[in-house]
Tab-separated table of C-alpha atoms in Angstrom:
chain	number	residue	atom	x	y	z
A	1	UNK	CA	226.772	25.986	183.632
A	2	UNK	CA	225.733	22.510	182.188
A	3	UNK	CA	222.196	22.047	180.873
A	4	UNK	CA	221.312	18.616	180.306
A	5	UNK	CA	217.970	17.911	178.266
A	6	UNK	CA	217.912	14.240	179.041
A	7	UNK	CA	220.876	12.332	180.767
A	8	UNK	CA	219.349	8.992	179.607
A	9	UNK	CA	220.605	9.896	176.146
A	10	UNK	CA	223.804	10.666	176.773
A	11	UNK	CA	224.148	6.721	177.750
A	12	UNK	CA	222.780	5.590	174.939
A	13	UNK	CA	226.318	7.440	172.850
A	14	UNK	CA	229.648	6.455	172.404
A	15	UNK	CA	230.959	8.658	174.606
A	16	UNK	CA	231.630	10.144	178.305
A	17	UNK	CA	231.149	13.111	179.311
A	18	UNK	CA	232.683	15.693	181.854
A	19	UNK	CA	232.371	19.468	182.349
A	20	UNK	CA	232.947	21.568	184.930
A	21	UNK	CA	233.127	25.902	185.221
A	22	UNK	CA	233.984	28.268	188.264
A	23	UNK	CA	234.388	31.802	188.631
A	24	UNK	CA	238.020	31.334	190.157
A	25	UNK	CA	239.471	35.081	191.434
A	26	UNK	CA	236.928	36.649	189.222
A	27	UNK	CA	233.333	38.541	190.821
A	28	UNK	CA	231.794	36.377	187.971
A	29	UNK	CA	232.024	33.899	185.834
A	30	UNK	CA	231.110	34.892	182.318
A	31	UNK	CA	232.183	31.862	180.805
A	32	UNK	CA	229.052	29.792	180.194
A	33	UNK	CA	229.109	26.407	178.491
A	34	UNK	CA	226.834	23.589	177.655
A	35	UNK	CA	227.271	19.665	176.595
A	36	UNK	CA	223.776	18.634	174.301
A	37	UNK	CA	222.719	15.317	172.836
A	38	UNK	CA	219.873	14.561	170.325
A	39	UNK	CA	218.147	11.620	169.753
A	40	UNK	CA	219.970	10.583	166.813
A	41	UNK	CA	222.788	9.955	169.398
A	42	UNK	CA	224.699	13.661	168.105
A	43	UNK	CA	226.677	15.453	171.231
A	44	UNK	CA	226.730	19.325	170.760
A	45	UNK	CA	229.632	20.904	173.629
A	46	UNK	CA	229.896	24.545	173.097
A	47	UNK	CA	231.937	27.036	175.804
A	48	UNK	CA	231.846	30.442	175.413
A	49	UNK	CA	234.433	32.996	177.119
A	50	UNK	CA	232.593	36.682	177.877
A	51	UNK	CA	234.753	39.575	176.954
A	52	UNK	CA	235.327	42.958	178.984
A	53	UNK	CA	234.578	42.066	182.402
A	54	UNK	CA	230.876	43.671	183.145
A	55	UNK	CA	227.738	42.343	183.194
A	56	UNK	CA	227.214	42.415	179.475
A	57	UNK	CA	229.951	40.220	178.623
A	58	UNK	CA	228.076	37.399	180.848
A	59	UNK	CA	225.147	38.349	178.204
A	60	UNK	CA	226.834	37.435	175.462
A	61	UNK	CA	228.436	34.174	175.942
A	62	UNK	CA	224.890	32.680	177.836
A	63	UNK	CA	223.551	34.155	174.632
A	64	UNK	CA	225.351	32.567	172.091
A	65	UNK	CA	224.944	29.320	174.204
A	66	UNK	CA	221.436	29.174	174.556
A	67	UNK	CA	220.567	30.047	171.156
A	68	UNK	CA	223.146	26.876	170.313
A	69	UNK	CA	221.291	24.671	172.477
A	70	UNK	CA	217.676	26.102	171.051
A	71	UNK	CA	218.494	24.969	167.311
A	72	UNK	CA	220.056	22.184	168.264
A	73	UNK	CA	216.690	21.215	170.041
A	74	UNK	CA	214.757	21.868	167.189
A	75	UNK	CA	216.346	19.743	164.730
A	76	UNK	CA	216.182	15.957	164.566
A	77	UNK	CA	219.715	16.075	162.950
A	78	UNK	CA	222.557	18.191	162.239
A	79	UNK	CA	223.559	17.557	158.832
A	80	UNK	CA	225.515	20.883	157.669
A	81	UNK	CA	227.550	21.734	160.659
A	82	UNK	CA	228.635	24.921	159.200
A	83	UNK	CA	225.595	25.992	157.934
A	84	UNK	CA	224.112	25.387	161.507
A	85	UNK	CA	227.185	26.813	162.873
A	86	UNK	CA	226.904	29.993	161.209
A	87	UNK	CA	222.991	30.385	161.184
A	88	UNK	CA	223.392	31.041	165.169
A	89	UNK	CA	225.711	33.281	165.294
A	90	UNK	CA	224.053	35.540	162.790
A	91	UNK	CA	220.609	34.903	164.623
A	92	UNK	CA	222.913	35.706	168.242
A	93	UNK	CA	224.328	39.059	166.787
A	94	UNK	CA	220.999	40.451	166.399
A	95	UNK	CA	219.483	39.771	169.750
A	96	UNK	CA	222.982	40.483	171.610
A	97	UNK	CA	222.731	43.808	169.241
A	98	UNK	CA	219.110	44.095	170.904
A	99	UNK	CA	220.127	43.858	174.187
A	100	UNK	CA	223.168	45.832	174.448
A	101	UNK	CA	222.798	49.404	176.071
A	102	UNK	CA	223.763	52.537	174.303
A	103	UNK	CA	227.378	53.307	173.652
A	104	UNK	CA	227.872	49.825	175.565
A	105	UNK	CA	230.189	46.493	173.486
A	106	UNK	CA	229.631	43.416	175.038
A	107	UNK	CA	231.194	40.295	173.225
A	108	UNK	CA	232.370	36.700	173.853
A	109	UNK	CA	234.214	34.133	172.007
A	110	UNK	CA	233.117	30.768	170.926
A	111	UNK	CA	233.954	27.274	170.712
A	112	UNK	CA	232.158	24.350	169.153
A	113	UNK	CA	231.747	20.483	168.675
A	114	UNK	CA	229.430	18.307	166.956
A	115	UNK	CA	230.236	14.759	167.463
A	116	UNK	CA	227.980	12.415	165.057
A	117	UNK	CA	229.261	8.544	165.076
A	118	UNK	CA	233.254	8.250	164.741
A	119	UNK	CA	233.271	12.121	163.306
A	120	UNK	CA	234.167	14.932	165.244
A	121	UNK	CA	233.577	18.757	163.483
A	122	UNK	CA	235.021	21.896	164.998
A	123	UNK	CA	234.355	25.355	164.584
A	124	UNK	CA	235.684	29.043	167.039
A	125	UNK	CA	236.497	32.214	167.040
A	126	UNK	CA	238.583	34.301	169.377
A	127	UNK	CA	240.834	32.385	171.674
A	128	UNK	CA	238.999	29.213	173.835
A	129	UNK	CA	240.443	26.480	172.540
A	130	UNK	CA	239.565	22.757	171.399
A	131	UNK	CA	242.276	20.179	171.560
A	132	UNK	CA	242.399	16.456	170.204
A	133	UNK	CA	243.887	13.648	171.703
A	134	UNK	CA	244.633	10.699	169.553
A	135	UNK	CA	245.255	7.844	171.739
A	136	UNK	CA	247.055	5.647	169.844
A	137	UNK	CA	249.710	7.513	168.727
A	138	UNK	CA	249.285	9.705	172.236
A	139	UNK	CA	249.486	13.125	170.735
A	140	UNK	CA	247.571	15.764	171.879
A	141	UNK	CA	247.111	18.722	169.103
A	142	UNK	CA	245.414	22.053	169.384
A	143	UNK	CA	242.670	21.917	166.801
A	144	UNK	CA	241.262	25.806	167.424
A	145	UNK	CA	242.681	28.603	166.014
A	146	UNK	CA	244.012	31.572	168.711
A	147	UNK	CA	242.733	35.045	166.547
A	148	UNK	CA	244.692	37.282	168.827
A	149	UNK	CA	247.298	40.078	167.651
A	150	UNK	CA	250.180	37.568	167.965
A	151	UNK	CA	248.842	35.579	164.821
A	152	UNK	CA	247.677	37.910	163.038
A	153	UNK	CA	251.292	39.419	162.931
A	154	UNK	CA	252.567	36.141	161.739
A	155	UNK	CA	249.499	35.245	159.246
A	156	UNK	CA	250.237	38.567	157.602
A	157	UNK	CA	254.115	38.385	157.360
A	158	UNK	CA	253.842	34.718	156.542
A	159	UNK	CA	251.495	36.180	153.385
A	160	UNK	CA	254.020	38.683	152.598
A	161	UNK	CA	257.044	35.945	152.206
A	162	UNK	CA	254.689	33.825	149.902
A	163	UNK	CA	254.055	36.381	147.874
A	164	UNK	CA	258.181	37.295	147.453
A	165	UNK	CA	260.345	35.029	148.130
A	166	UNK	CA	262.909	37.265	147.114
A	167	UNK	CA	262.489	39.226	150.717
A	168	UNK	CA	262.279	37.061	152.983
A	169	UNK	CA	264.670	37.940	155.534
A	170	UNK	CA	263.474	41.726	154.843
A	171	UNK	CA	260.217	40.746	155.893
A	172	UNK	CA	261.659	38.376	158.812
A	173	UNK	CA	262.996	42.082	159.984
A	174	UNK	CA	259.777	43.776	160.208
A	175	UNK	CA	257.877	40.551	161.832
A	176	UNK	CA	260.330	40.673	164.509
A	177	UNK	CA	260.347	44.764	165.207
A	178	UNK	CA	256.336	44.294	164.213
A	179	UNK	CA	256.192	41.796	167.540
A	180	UNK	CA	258.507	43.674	169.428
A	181	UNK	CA	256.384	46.783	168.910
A	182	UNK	CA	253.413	44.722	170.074
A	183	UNK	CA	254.787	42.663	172.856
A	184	UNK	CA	251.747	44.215	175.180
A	185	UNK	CA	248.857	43.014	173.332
A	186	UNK	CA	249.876	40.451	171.416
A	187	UNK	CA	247.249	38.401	172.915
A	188	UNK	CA	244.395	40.502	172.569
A	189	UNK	CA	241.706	39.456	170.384
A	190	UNK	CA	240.977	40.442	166.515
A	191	UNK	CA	238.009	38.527	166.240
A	192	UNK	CA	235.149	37.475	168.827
A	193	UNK	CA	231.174	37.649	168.311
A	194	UNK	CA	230.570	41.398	169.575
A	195	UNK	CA	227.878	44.242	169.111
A	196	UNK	CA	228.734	46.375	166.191
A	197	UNK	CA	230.255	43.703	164.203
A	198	UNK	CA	229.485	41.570	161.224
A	199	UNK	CA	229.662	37.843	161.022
A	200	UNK	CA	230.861	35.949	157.295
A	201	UNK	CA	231.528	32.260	157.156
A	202	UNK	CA	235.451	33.146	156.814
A	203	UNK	CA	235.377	34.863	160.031
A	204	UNK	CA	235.842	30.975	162.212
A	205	UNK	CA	238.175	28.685	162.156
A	206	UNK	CA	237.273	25.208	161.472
A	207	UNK	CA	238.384	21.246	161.555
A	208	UNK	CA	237.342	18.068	161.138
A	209	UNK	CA	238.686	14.829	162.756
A	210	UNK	CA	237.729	11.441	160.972
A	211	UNK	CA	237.578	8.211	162.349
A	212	UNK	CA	237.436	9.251	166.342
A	213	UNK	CA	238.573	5.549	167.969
A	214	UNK	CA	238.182	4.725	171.495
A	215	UNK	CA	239.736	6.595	174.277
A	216	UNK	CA	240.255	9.489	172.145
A	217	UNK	CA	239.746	12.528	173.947
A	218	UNK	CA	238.193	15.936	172.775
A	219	UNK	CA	239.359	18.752	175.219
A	220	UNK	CA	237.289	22.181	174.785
A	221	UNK	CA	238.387	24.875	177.451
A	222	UNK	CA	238.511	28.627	178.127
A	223	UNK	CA	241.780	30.497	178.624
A	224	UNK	CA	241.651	30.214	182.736
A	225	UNK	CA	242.160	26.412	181.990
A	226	UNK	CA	244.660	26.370	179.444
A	227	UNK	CA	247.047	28.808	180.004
A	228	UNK	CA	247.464	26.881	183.391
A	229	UNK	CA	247.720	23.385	183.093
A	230	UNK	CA	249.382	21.104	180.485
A	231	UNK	CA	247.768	18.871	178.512
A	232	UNK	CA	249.905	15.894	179.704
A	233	UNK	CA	248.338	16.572	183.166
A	234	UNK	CA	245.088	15.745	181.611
A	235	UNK	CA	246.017	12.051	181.275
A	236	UNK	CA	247.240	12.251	184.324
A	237	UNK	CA	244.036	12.867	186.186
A	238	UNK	CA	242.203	10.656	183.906
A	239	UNK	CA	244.442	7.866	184.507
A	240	UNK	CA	243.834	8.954	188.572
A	241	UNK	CA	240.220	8.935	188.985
A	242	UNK	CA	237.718	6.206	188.066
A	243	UNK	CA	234.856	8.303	188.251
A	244	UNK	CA	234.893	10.213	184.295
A	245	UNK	CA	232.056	12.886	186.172
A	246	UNK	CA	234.452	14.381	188.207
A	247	UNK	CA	237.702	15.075	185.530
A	248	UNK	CA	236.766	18.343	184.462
A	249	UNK	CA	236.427	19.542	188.189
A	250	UNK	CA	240.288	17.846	189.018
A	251	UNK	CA	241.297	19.914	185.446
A	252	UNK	CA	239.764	23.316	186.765
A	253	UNK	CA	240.913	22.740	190.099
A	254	UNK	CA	244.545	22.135	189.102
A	255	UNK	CA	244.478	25.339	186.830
A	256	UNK	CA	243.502	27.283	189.984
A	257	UNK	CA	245.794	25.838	191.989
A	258	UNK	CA	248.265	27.054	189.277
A	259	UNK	CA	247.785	30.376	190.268
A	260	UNK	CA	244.266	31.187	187.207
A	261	UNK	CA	243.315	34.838	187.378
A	262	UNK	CA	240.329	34.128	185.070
A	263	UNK	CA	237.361	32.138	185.264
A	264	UNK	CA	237.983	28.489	184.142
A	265	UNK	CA	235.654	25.989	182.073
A	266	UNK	CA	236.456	22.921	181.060
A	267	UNK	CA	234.556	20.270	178.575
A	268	UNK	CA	236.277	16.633	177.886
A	269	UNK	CA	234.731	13.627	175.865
A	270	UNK	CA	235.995	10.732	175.429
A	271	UNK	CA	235.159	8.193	173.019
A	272	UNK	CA	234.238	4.804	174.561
């Protein structure tokens, strides 16, 4: 879903927009996303990926999103993007805490932007991604953080080698039987926004990218779209179609024709 407060703004910015979602093979879509502008010229894009297949997983990612859009709304300017980051989420735990039934989890990741003049910040947590494309040195690089099993394996290990040196191929040993042990659920998810938990600055992962120049590209999706398509096929369909509106649909539609099992949501901007 894309809410729009007031298109007019969003030609008044720097910067085109395209975003498209669809339920693909799925009985829903519980991804829910949203692209925001203020009139200080500020584009919010925020997609969030419901967890655990039922209807309260759709709850929590429209949550998070509309409580996203609802402070952004309310303030004439964003100037503490972390502080506004994590001021939702904490508000969004407590009413998805409200909402959920007994004995029932509902959760979603998250996955935010807030572009303000040639600055780009970045915050998520659990595993829908935000990529940057730097176009003139035409490198794409993942600037989200995946907190699944698989990293957490290698965060910890990688600790454990810092800390002695003296052990490292000892340690190398247990990552690999650790992994091996794993190999099922290496991609499930150690942290999301869910009902029982508790939210701390140090739970997301953020970035910042400086001096955004034109034809950049920033590249939020959900893990439908990018476990499915590369990101060279991105340019690809950019460079194919004329019309910037319809990119996100091409993107989604490619992943699907890839053969996506999951619902699929894609956000692009790119800097004029």
């Amino acid at each position: 879903m894309l809410l729009v407060d007031n298109y007019e703004r969003y030609m008044k910015t720097n910067i085109l927009i395209t975003a498209h979602s669809e339920k693909g093979t799925r009985e829903r879509n519980e991804d829910f996303y949203s692209v925001q502008t203020n009139k200080n010229g500020q584009v919010l894009a925020i997609i969030c990926d419901g967890i655990g297949g039922d209807e309260d997983s759709q709850i929590a990612s429209k949550t998070v999103v509309l409580n996203f859009e609802s402070l952004f709304k309310k303030k004439k300017k964003i100037i503490n993007f972390v502080s506004f980051y994590n001021t939702v989420l904490k508000k969004t735990l407590k009413i998805i805490n409200a909402k959920s039934k007994k004995n029932s989890k509902m959760g979603t990741t998250v996955c935010v932007v807030l572009i303000t003049g040639n600055k780009a910040e970045m915050a998520n947590i659990g595993d829908s991604r935000i990529y940057y494309f730097n176009n003139a040195n035409k490198e794409w690089k993942q600037k989200s953080f995946d907190h699944n099993l698989y990293n957490f394996i290698l965060l910890k290990f990688q600790n454990q080698r810092e800390a002695d040196p003296t052990m490292i191929d000892i340690i190398k040993e247990k990552q690999k039987k650790t992994l091996a042990e794993n190999k099922d659920n290496l991609l499930s998810l150690t942290k999301c926004i869910e009902t029982g938990s508790k939210i701390s600055q140090d739970d997301s992962y953020y970035k910042v990218v400086e001096n955004l120049s034109s034809d950049d590209l920033i590249y939020l999706c959900s893990d439908g779209v990018y476990n499915w398509i590369k990101l060279d096929k991105i340019n690809a369909i950019i460079e194919q179609n004329s019309n910037y509106k319809i990119i996100a649909n091409k993107v989604v539609n490619e992943a699907f024709t890839n053969k996506s099992n999951d619902n699929m949501t894609a956000i692009i901007l790119k800097i004029k």
